Coordinates of C-alpha atoms in Angstrom, one line a residue:
M10 CA -19.5 1.5 4.2
I11 CA -18.2 3.2 7.4
K12 CA -21.2 2.0 9.6
R13 CA -20.8 -1.6 8.7
A14 CA -17.1 -1.6 9.6
V15 CA -17.8 0.2 12.8
D16 CA -20.4 -2.4 13.7
F17 CA -17.9 -5.2 12.9
L18 CA -15.3 -3.7 15.2
K19 CA -17.8 -3.1 18.0
K20 CA -18.9 -6.7 17.9
N21 CA -15.6 -8.4 17.3
G22 CA -12.8 -6.0 18.4
N23 CA -12.2 -7.7 21.8
K24 CA -11.4 -11.0 20.2
K25 CA -8.1 -12.4 19.0
T26 CA -7.2 -10.3 16.0
V27 CA -4.5 -10.0 13.3
I28 CA -4.0 -7.2 10.9
I29 CA -2.3 -7.7 7.6
F30 CA -1.1 -4.5 6.0
D31 CA 0.5 -3.1 2.9
T32 CA 3.9 -1.7 3.5
D33 CA 3.6 1.8 1.9
G34 CA 2.6 4.9 3.8
D35 CA -1.1 4.3 3.4
G36 CA -1.0 0.7 4.6
I37 CA 1.3 1.6 7.6
G38 CA -0.8 4.6 8.5
A39 CA -3.9 2.4 8.4
V40 CA -2.6 -0.4 10.5
V41 CA -1.2 1.9 13.2
I42 CA -4.5 3.8 13.5
L43 CA -6.2 0.4 14.0
A44 CA -3.6 -0.8 16.5
K45 CA -3.8 2.4 18.6
T46 CA -7.6 2.3 18.5
F47 CA -7.6 -1.3 19.7
K48 CA -5.2 -0.5 22.5
K49 CA -7.4 2.4 23.6
L50 CA -10.7 0.5 23.4
F51 CA -9.8 -3.1 24.1
K52 CA -6.6 -2.7 26.1
K53 CA -4.5 -4.8 23.7
T54 CA -2.6 -4.4 20.5
P55 CA -3.5 -6.9 17.7
R56 CA -0.8 -8.8 15.9
A57 CA 0.3 -7.0 12.8
I58 CA 1.9 -8.7 9.8
P59 CA 3.3 -6.8 6.8
A60 CA 2.5 -8.1 3.3
S61 CA 4.9 -7.6 0.4
H62 CA 4.1 -4.4 -1.5
D63 CA 4.9 -6.3 -4.7
L64 CA 2.1 -8.8 -4.2
F65 CA -1.7 -8.5 -4.1
F66 CA -2.7 -11.5 -2.1
I67 CA -2.2 -13.6 1.0
T68 CA 0.7 -15.9 0.4
K69 CA 0.8 -19.6 1.3
N70 CA 3.3 -19.0 4.1
M71 CA 1.2 -16.2 5.5
F72 CA -1.9 -18.4 5.3
Q73 CA -0.3 -21.2 7.2
E74 CA 1.0 -18.8 9.9
I75 CA -2.4 -17.2 10.4
K76 CA -4.3 -20.5 10.2
N77 CA -2.1 -22.1 12.9
K78 CA -2.6 -19.1 15.3
K79 CA -6.4 -19.5 15.0
F80 CA -7.3 -15.8 15.0
D81 CA -11.0 -15.0 15.5
N82 CA -10.7 -11.8 13.3
I83 CA -8.5 -11.1 10.3
I84 CA -8.3 -7.5 9.0
T85 CA -6.5 -6.6 5.8
V86 CA -5.7 -3.0 5.0
D87 CA -4.7 -1.5 1.7
I88 CA -4.3 -4.9 0.0
A89 CA -6.3 -5.8 -3.1
V90 CA -6.9 -9.4 -1.8
D91 CA -9.9 -9.7 -4.2
E92 CA -7.4 -10.0 -7.1
D93 CA -6.3 -13.4 -5.9
P94 CA -8.7 -14.4 -3.0
E95 CA -7.7 -18.1 -2.7
Y96 CA -6.3 -18.0 0.8
I97 CA -8.6 -15.3 2.2
L98 CA -11.6 -17.5 1.2
K99 CA -10.0 -20.4 3.1
L100 CA -9.4 -18.3 6.2
A101 CA -13.0 -17.1 6.1
K102 CA -14.2 -20.6 6.9
K103 CA -12.9 -20.3 10.4
S104 CA -12.5 -16.5 11.0
K105 CA -14.3 -13.2 10.6
I106 CA -12.7 -11.2 7.8
L107 CA -12.7 -7.4 7.4
I108 CA -11.1 -6.1 4.2
I109 CA -10.5 -2.3 4.1
D110 CA -9.1 -1.2 0.7
H111 CA -9.4 1.4 -2.0
H112 CA -7.8 -0.4 -5.0
Q113 CA -9.8 -1.1 -8.2
I114 CA -12.4 -3.9 -7.5
N115 CA -11.9 -7.3 -9.2
R116 CA -14.4 -9.2 -7.0
N117 CA -17.0 -8.1 -4.5
L118 CA -16.3 -10.4 -1.6
N119 CA -19.3 -9.3 0.5
R120 CA -21.2 -12.2 -1.0
I121 CA -18.9 -14.6 0.9
K122 CA -20.0 -15.7 4.5
N123 CA -17.9 -14.1 7.2
I124 CA -16.4 -11.4 5.0
L125 CA -17.0 -7.7 5.1
H126 CA -15.4 -6.0 2.1
V127 CA -15.1 -2.2 2.5
N128 CA -14.0 -0.3 -0.6
P129 CA -15.2 3.1 -1.8
S130 CA -15.6 1.5 -5.3
L131 CA -18.5 -0.4 -3.9
E132 CA -20.3 2.7 -2.8
K133 CA -21.7 5.9 -4.5
I134 CA -19.4 8.6 -3.2
K135 CA -18.3 11.9 -4.7
I136 CA -14.6 11.4 -4.2
P137 CA -12.7 9.0 -6.6
P138 CA -12.0 5.7 -4.8
F139 CA -8.3 6.1 -5.6
N140 CA -8.2 9.3 -3.5
Y141 CA -10.2 7.9 -0.6
C142 CA -7.0 6.3 0.9
T143 CA -7.2 3.3 3.1
S144 CA -5.7 5.2 6.1
K145 CA -8.4 7.9 5.8
I146 CA -11.1 5.2 5.6
V147 CA -9.7 3.6 8.7
Y148 CA -9.5 6.9 10.4
D149 CA -13.1 7.7 9.6
I150 CA -14.1 4.2 10.9
C151 CA -12.2 4.4 14.2
N152 CA -13.2 8.0 14.9
K153 CA -16.8 6.7 15.0
L154 CA -15.7 4.3 17.7
T155 CA -13.8 6.7 19.9
N156 CA -12.1 10.1 19.5
I157 CA -8.8 9.6 17.7
E158 CA -8.3 13.1 16.3
D159 CA -4.7 12.9 17.7
L160 CA -4.0 10.2 15.1
D161 CA -5.1 12.4 12.1
W162 CA -1.5 12.7 11.0
L163 CA -1.3 9.0 10.3
A164 CA -4.2 9.4 7.8
G165 CA -2.4 12.4 6.4
I166 CA 0.7 10.2 5.8
G167 CA -1.5 7.9 3.7
I168 CA -3.1 10.8 1.8
V169 CA 0.4 12.1 0.9
N170 CA 1.7 8.7 0.0
D171 CA -1.1 8.2 -2.5
R172 CA -0.8 11.7 -3.8
S173 CA -4.3 12.7 -2.9
E174 CA -3.6 16.0 -1.2
N175 CA -5.8 18.0 -3.6
K176 CA -8.9 16.0 -2.5
W177 CA -8.3 16.5 1.3
K178 CA -7.0 20.1 1.6
G179 CA -9.2 21.0 4.6
F180 CA -8.3 17.8 6.5
L181 CA -4.6 18.3 5.8
N182 CA -4.7 22.0 6.8
K183 CA -5.9 21.0 10.2
I184 CA -3.0 18.6 10.5
Y185 CA -0.5 21.2 9.5
K186 CA -1.8 23.7 12.1
K187 CA -2.3 21.2 14.9
H188 CA 1.1 19.5 14.6
N189 CA 3.0 22.6 13.4
I190 CA 4.1 20.8 10.3
S191 CA 4.2 21.6 6.5
L192 CA 3.2 19.5 3.5
S193 CA 6.8 19.1 2.6
K194 CA 7.7 17.8 6.1
L195 CA 4.7 15.4 6.0
R196 CA 6.0 14.1 2.6
L197 CA 9.5 13.7 4.1
I198 CA 8.0 11.7 7.0
N199 CA 6.2 9.5 4.5
N200 CA 9.4 8.9 2.6
M201 CA 11.2 8.0 5.8
I202 CA 8.4 5.4 6.7
T203 CA 8.3 3.9 3.2
S204 CA 12.1 3.7 3.0
S205 CA 11.9 0.9 5.6
Y206 CA 10.3 -1.4 3.0
H207 CA 12.5 -0.2 0.1
H208 CA 15.5 -1.0 2.2
S209 CA 14.7 -4.4 3.5
R210 CA 11.2 -5.3 2.4
T211 CA 8.8 -6.8 5.0
K212 CA 11.5 -7.1 7.6
G213 CA 12.2 -3.4 7.3
A214 CA 8.5 -2.5 7.1
K215 CA 8.1 -3.9 10.6
K216 CA 10.5 -1.1 11.7
G217 CA 8.3 1.4 9.9
Y218 CA 5.2 0.1 11.7
K219 CA 6.9 0.1 15.1
A220 CA 8.3 3.6 14.6
C221 CA 4.7 4.9 14.0
L222 CA 3.4 2.9 16.9
E223 CA 5.9 4.4 19.2
A224 CA 5.3 8.0 17.9
S225 CA 3.0 10.4 19.7
S226 CA 3.2 12.9 16.8
P227 CA 4.7 13.2 13.3
I228 CA 7.5 15.2 14.9
D229 CA 8.7 12.1 16.8
I230 CA 9.5 10.5 13.5
L231 CA 10.8 13.7 11.8
K232 CA 13.2 14.3 14.7
S233 CA 14.1 10.6 15.2
R234 CA 13.0 10.7 18.8
T235 CA 12.1 7.0 19.2
P236 CA 14.3 3.9 18.8
N237 CA 12.8 2.7 15.5
S238 CA 12.5 6.2 14.0
K239 CA 16.3 6.4 14.3
K240 CA 16.5 3.3 12.1
L241 CA 14.1 4.9 9.6
K242 CA 16.5 7.9 9.2
K243 CA 19.3 5.4 8.4
F244 CA 17.1 3.6 5.8
Y245 CA 16.0 6.9 4.3
N246 CA 19.5 8.1 3.7
I247 CA 20.6 4.9 2.0
I248 CA 17.5 4.7 -0.2
E249 CA 17.7 8.3 -1.2
E250 CA 21.3 7.8 -2.4
E251 CA 20.3 4.8 -4.4
I252 CA 17.3 6.7 -6.0
V253 CA 19.6 9.6 -7.0
L254 CA 22.1 7.2 -8.6
T255 CA 19.3 5.4 -10.5
M256 CA 17.6 8.6 -11.7
K257 CA 20.9 9.9 -13.0
D258 CA 21.2 7.1 -15.6
W259 CA 17.6 6.1 -16.2
K260 CA 17.4 7.6 -19.7
R261 CA 20.5 5.7 -20.8
N262 CA 19.4 2.4 -19.3
S263 CA 15.7 2.4 -20.4
E264 CA 13.9 1.2 -23.5
V265 CA 11.6 3.7 -25.0
I266 CA 8.9 2.6 -27.5
E267 CA 7.7 5.9 -28.9
N268 CA 4.7 4.8 -30.9
K269 CA 3.2 3.2 -27.7
K270 CA 4.4 6.0 -25.4
L271 CA 6.0 3.3 -23.2
I272 CA 9.2 3.5 -21.1
I273 CA 10.6 0.2 -19.7
L274 CA 13.4 0.3 -17.2
K275 CA 14.9 -2.9 -15.7
L276 CA 16.8 -2.2 -12.4
K277 CA 19.8 -4.0 -11.0
T278 CA 19.7 -3.2 -7.3
K279 CA 19.3 -5.1 -4.0
F280 CA 16.7 -2.5 -2.9
S281 CA 13.0 -2.5 -3.6
I282 CA 12.8 0.9 -5.4
N283 CA 10.6 0.1 -8.4
S284 CA 7.8 2.2 -7.0
P285 CA 9.6 5.5 -6.2
I286 CA 11.6 5.3 -9.5
S287 CA 8.5 4.7 -11.6
T288 CA 6.8 7.6 -9.9
K289 CA 9.7 10.0 -10.5
I290 CA 10.1 9.0 -14.1
S291 CA 6.4 9.4 -14.8
K292 CA 6.4 12.9 -13.3
E293 CA 9.1 13.7 -15.9
K294 CA 7.1 11.9 -18.6
P295 CA 3.5 12.2 -17.6
N296 CA 2.1 11.2 -21.1
Y297 CA 4.1 7.9 -21.1
T298 CA 3.3 4.6 -19.5
V299 CA 6.3 3.9 -17.3
V300 CA 7.2 0.3 -16.3
V301 CA 10.1 -0.3 -13.8
A302 CA 11.1 -3.9 -13.3
S303 CA 13.5 -5.8 -11.1
K304 CA 14.3 -9.5 -10.8
R305 CA 14.4 -11.3 -7.4
G306 CA 14.9 -15.0 -7.5
K307 CA 12.7 -16.6 -10.1
M308 CA 10.3 -13.6 -10.3
I309 CA 10.2 -10.2 -11.9
Y310 CA 8.4 -7.4 -10.0
M311 CA 7.1 -4.3 -11.7
S312 CA 5.6 -0.9 -10.9
M313 CA 3.5 0.8 -13.6
R314 CA 2.7 4.5 -13.7
R315 CA 0.8 6.8 -16.0
Q316 CA 0.4 10.4 -14.7
D317 CA -2.0 11.7 -17.3
K318 CA -4.4 8.7 -16.6
K319 CA -5.0 8.2 -20.3
V320 CA -4.0 4.5 -19.7
D321 CA -5.6 2.6 -16.9
C322 CA -2.6 0.9 -15.2
G323 CA -4.7 -1.1 -12.7
K324 CA -6.8 -2.7 -15.4
I325 CA -3.9 -3.5 -17.6
A326 CA -1.9 -5.0 -14.8
S327 CA -4.9 -7.1 -13.7
K328 CA -5.6 -8.2 -17.3
L329 CA -2.0 -9.1 -18.1
S330 CA -1.5 -11.1 -14.8
K331 CA -4.4 -13.4 -15.8
E332 CA -2.4 -14.6 -18.8
F333 CA 0.6 -15.9 -16.8
K334 CA 1.1 -18.6 -14.3
N335 CA 2.1 -17.5 -10.7
S336 CA 1.3 -13.9 -11.6
S337 CA -0.8 -11.3 -9.9
G338 CA -1.4 -7.6 -10.6
G339 CA -3.7 -4.6 -10.1
G340 CA -3.9 -1.3 -8.4
H341 CA -5.2 2.1 -9.5
K342 CA -5.6 4.0 -12.8
P343 CA -2.4 6.0 -12.5
A344 CA -0.4 3.5 -10.5
A345 CA -0.3 -0.3 -10.4
G346 CA 1.9 -3.3 -9.8
I347 CA 2.4 -6.7 -11.3
H348 CA 4.7 -9.7 -10.9
I349 CA 5.5 -12.6 -13.2
M350 CA 7.9 -15.5 -13.4
A351 CA 11.2 -14.3 -14.9
K352 CA 11.1 -16.9 -17.6
D353 CA 7.9 -15.2 -19.0
W354 CA 9.5 -11.8 -19.4
T355 CA 9.9 -11.9 -23.2
K356 CA 6.3 -13.1 -23.7
F357 CA 5.0 -10.6 -21.2
R358 CA 6.8 -7.7 -22.8
K359 CA 5.3 -8.5 -26.1
K360 CA 1.8 -8.7 -24.7
M361 CA 2.2 -5.5 -22.8
V362 CA 3.3 -3.6 -25.9
N363 CA 0.4 -5.0 -27.9
I364 CA -2.1 -4.1 -25.3
L365 CA -1.1 -0.4 -25.1

């Protein structure tokens, strides 16, 4: 898995490249590791484009932008593009594609010409694929190309974001010692980075990416030492206030279906906080499936959580999405996402209850 990706980058790294990244801490950590490695080896930083954390595919607009720029290489990180591969397959006709991901596999795209699909689910490894975060995979790949041990904290951000600390204790302990930082501070940095997307979606996520690209160490972000990290601090304060207000009233505003161990909460907020809210509620109610939804335009976006892992959120989200037009979903066993057209909500809710 690692060797094939190393060979891909050795052969193609000096060509015109774009990286499409998920906008959580794992995706941003992964893209910045790649960008800094490219700069070190090939003396140039590739174009980086954030993908909506609420989607699992390359959108039509993104496809057109990438197609028109005629990139030789397209790399995606922490995006389950195999859930809906229409546009990535079209791009593979003209470009070399490297997919680096750790979500549940829907399709193995290695059979397609010009595509290298790297995912721990496709290999026999001891660690659960969910815990082998994309940023750590990217770190392991790039560290085979050149020494990037100074970037270990970016992989640490991804590990913390995906709550995989228990699987990487030795690696994280080295980060704490080297950078004079604690686990709680690393979590705070991750929350600052991810608040960029929660605040203003992909536009904000560009600030999160740039802040990490500017930073020489995690302390640069923690102490707001760079121009974009100062913006992250502002985003973080706003989002934390919104989360506190939402959590204060979540029990009163939610629907609880006891016989299905299901909690449904529909948010009314201008911010994209489905993910942190669903995570916080599921920590309080680990034996419940938690679905947090919000409407934007004609679509409803949802985050699904189940801390005790007795329900496979990724498989349910993927299965449900296939029953609705303009829908996509997937993720991991304890955490997943799905979006549907708003007009399908009643029908979707009924199917979701029945499937649990």
